[in-house]
Amino acid sequence: MNTTRTAEPRNDWPPLRVAKKALRRVFDLLERGAERLFTPALNPVAQLGTITFFLFWVVAVSGVYLFLFFDTGVVDAYSSVEWMSGAHWYHAGIMRSLHRYASDLMVVTMVLHLLREFSLDRYRGTRWFSWFTGVPLIWFLYVSGITGYWLVWDELAQYVAVVSAKLLDVFPVFGEPLARNFLTPEHLSDRFFSLLVFLHIAVPLILLLVMWIHIQRISRPKTNPPRLLAGLILAALVAVALWRPAVSQGPADLTKVPDEIGIDWFYLLLYPLAEDWGAWSLWVLLIGVSTILAAMPWLPPFRRAPAAEIDLPNCNGCNRCVEDCPYEAIRLVPRTDDEPFPHQAEVDADLCVSCGICMGSCPSSSPFRRQQDLKTGIDLPGQPLRQVRDEVVAASSGLHGDHRVMVLACEHGAGGGDVGNGVVTFPCVAMVPPSVIDFILSKDLADGVVVAGCSESTCYNRLGVEWTKQRFAGERDPYLRRRVPRERLTTIWASPFETGRYEAEKAAFAAGLEPSAKHKPAAGPDDARPGGDKTMEAQP
Ligand code: HEM
Ligand code: SF4
Ligand code: SF4
């Protein structure tokens, strides 16, 4: 069977749905290309936020270096920058170019990061926080860049100063027009330059603070790209700095209007519009777009799956779910019942995205447990463990022949839209405790199991692919028991656009399977690691 399926963004408003789908397609192509070029671990398209962080540090370090040689004064500013790019090009000049090009690249990676999160629909419900705090980041980054251009005090800086003054003059807070106060040869003072230097340092510091706030609701946020990737980016920036060093334009002269200036389109894209449309129109555009962006998490449709729930009698406060939750939604609190454990888990429903990863991590999540009402320490009300057990049993009844394959699929990956027999879908494959795979194979519900997740570098729930791999490798609790025959299990990491590869790998796996009706788990020690899992995993 080869069905064609594509990612179906959850947004229902048609124009947004179309935009998301198209963007997702573009990003998917980029991600696949980058995965092949760089390997999934180094894939830069999947690390845009991380790269933006790294670029911030490049800009900060090069900025501090430049500051050592920069003179704050109407005349001295220009000449000190010229000195850097001229006689001292080999250190200060290179740093200047790095400072500029890393800042430019930061705009690119930030905008791509925004578009990618949008295309993945990762801004709704409880994910609002990172999105909402991202909006001021755009403003702070732009203000940082614009004040930087102003400092050079060349013709471009003069243009930036004049247009910025026009923009700011629409607000009555400044009393007298800025253009008259500062931007005439008589008034332009060294003090004004000191103010600009202050702004150019203070605003990036606020940017850094907001960047830190931005990732506060994400557990184990990645803020550093892999070293090799960081090294490659730095090397590329140095190469561009040597090839096309950043230079100034002619010195500013407030008595003249510069004929022609080269604009930095990364930061000053909208400045020509301020002249063409007028300051008010540009403000309306900027504030309007920012407001819509900031409000997006609360625009309909409102769809919120119920948060994970703790079942206290089954929770021993082992901390695994706290460790595995990608959104900092669980914490341990003092025990409130008489069980002999010091802690119990507590879910903050406002932070939970209902990925189910916690259910997959809980030692009590075992389908083998012979309880009438199968419950686990932490369950997902929308698809509790008991239902998962029922679903795999029901899926098994649709499988026939000697190559019966059951698919445990993430709804965000290529398997998510599989309409074949024997497919059970989940919000994330890491929601499936490894004991479910043991259950399927040892109860002979299938001859083989395919765990089909998102693409390797783009896990919708951030950490699901990583945790699943570690559990299967015996590196993370709850691990996949050694008795599970590995030749009967395969993983397929594929995006919703890679259905062809998904189907081909699934078919190849099925074809290579030995019929397992007679398969019996090998007797003997079960544990993949010495000591094994002694917490509360129930025995079959
Ligand atoms: C200076 C600019 C920015 C930096 C340095 C930055 C950095 C980051 C980092 C490091 C992460 C965590 C990645 C991870 O470990 O999974 C992240 C997540 C996120 N960012 Fe940004 N970001 C920036 C701007 C923005 C903007 C402008 C938006 C959108 C308005 C945005 C939206 C998001 C969202 C929605 C997430 C969370 C994704 C999830 O729920 O998994 N970011 N960002
Ligand atoms: S379902 Fe569990 S792991 Fe996922 S966000 Fe909610 S509490 Fe965290
Ligand atoms: S993983 Fe399960 S037992 Fe451990 S703290 Fe979380 S809910 Fe409790």
Coordinates of C-alpha atoms in Angstrom, one line a residue, residues 28 31-32 35-36 40 407-410 412-416 428-432 437 450-460 462-473 489-503 505-506:
D28 CA 10.8 19.9 5.1
E31 CA 15.6 20.0 6.5
R32 CA 16.0 16.9 4.3
E35 CA 20.2 16.4 7.1
R36 CA 22.0 14.8 4.2
P40 CA 20.6 14.9 11.5
V407 CA 2.9 0.4 13.6
L408 CA 3.1 2.7 16.7
A409 CA 3.1 6.0 15.0
C410 CA 3.5 9.6 16.0
H412 CA 3.2 14.3 13.4
G413 CA 5.4 12.0 11.4
A414 CA 5.0 10.0 8.2
G415 CA 3.2 7.2 10.0
G416 CA 0.6 9.6 11.5
C428 CA 4.4 11.3 20.4
V429 CA 6.2 7.9 20.1
A430 CA 7.9 8.5 23.4
M431 CA 4.4 8.3 24.9
V432 CA 4.6 4.5 24.3
I437 CA 6.5 -3.3 22.5
V450 CA 7.5 -0.4 13.6
V451 CA 8.0 2.7 15.8
A452 CA 7.4 5.6 13.4
G453 CA 8.3 9.0 14.8
C454 CA 8.9 12.5 13.4
S455 CA 12.0 13.1 11.3
E456 CA 15.1 12.7 13.3
S457 CA 16.0 16.3 13.6
T458 CA 12.5 17.7 13.9
C459 CA 10.7 16.1 16.8
Y460 CA 7.4 17.9 17.2
R462 CA 11.3 18.4 21.1
L463 CA 12.7 15.4 23.0
G464 CA 10.5 12.5 21.9
V465 CA 12.8 11.0 19.3
E466 CA 15.9 11.4 21.6
W467 CA 14.2 9.7 24.6
T468 CA 12.8 6.9 22.4
K469 CA 16.3 6.1 21.0
Q470 CA 17.9 6.2 24.5
R471 CA 15.2 3.9 26.0
F472 CA 15.7 1.4 23.2
A473 CA 19.4 1.5 23.6
L489 CA 11.6 -4.0 16.0
T490 CA 12.5 -1.1 13.8
T491 CA 12.3 2.7 14.0
I492 CA 11.4 4.9 11.1
W493 CA 12.1 8.6 11.6
A494 CA 10.3 10.4 8.7
S495 CA 8.4 13.7 8.3
P496 CA 4.8 13.7 7.0
F497 CA 6.2 14.4 3.5
E498 CA 8.4 11.3 3.5
T499 CA 5.6 8.8 3.2
G500 CA 7.3 7.1 0.2
R501 CA 10.4 6.3 2.3
Y502 CA 8.2 5.3 5.3
E503 CA 6.2 2.9 3.2
E505 CA 11.1 0.9 4.9
K506 CA 8.0 -0.6 6.5

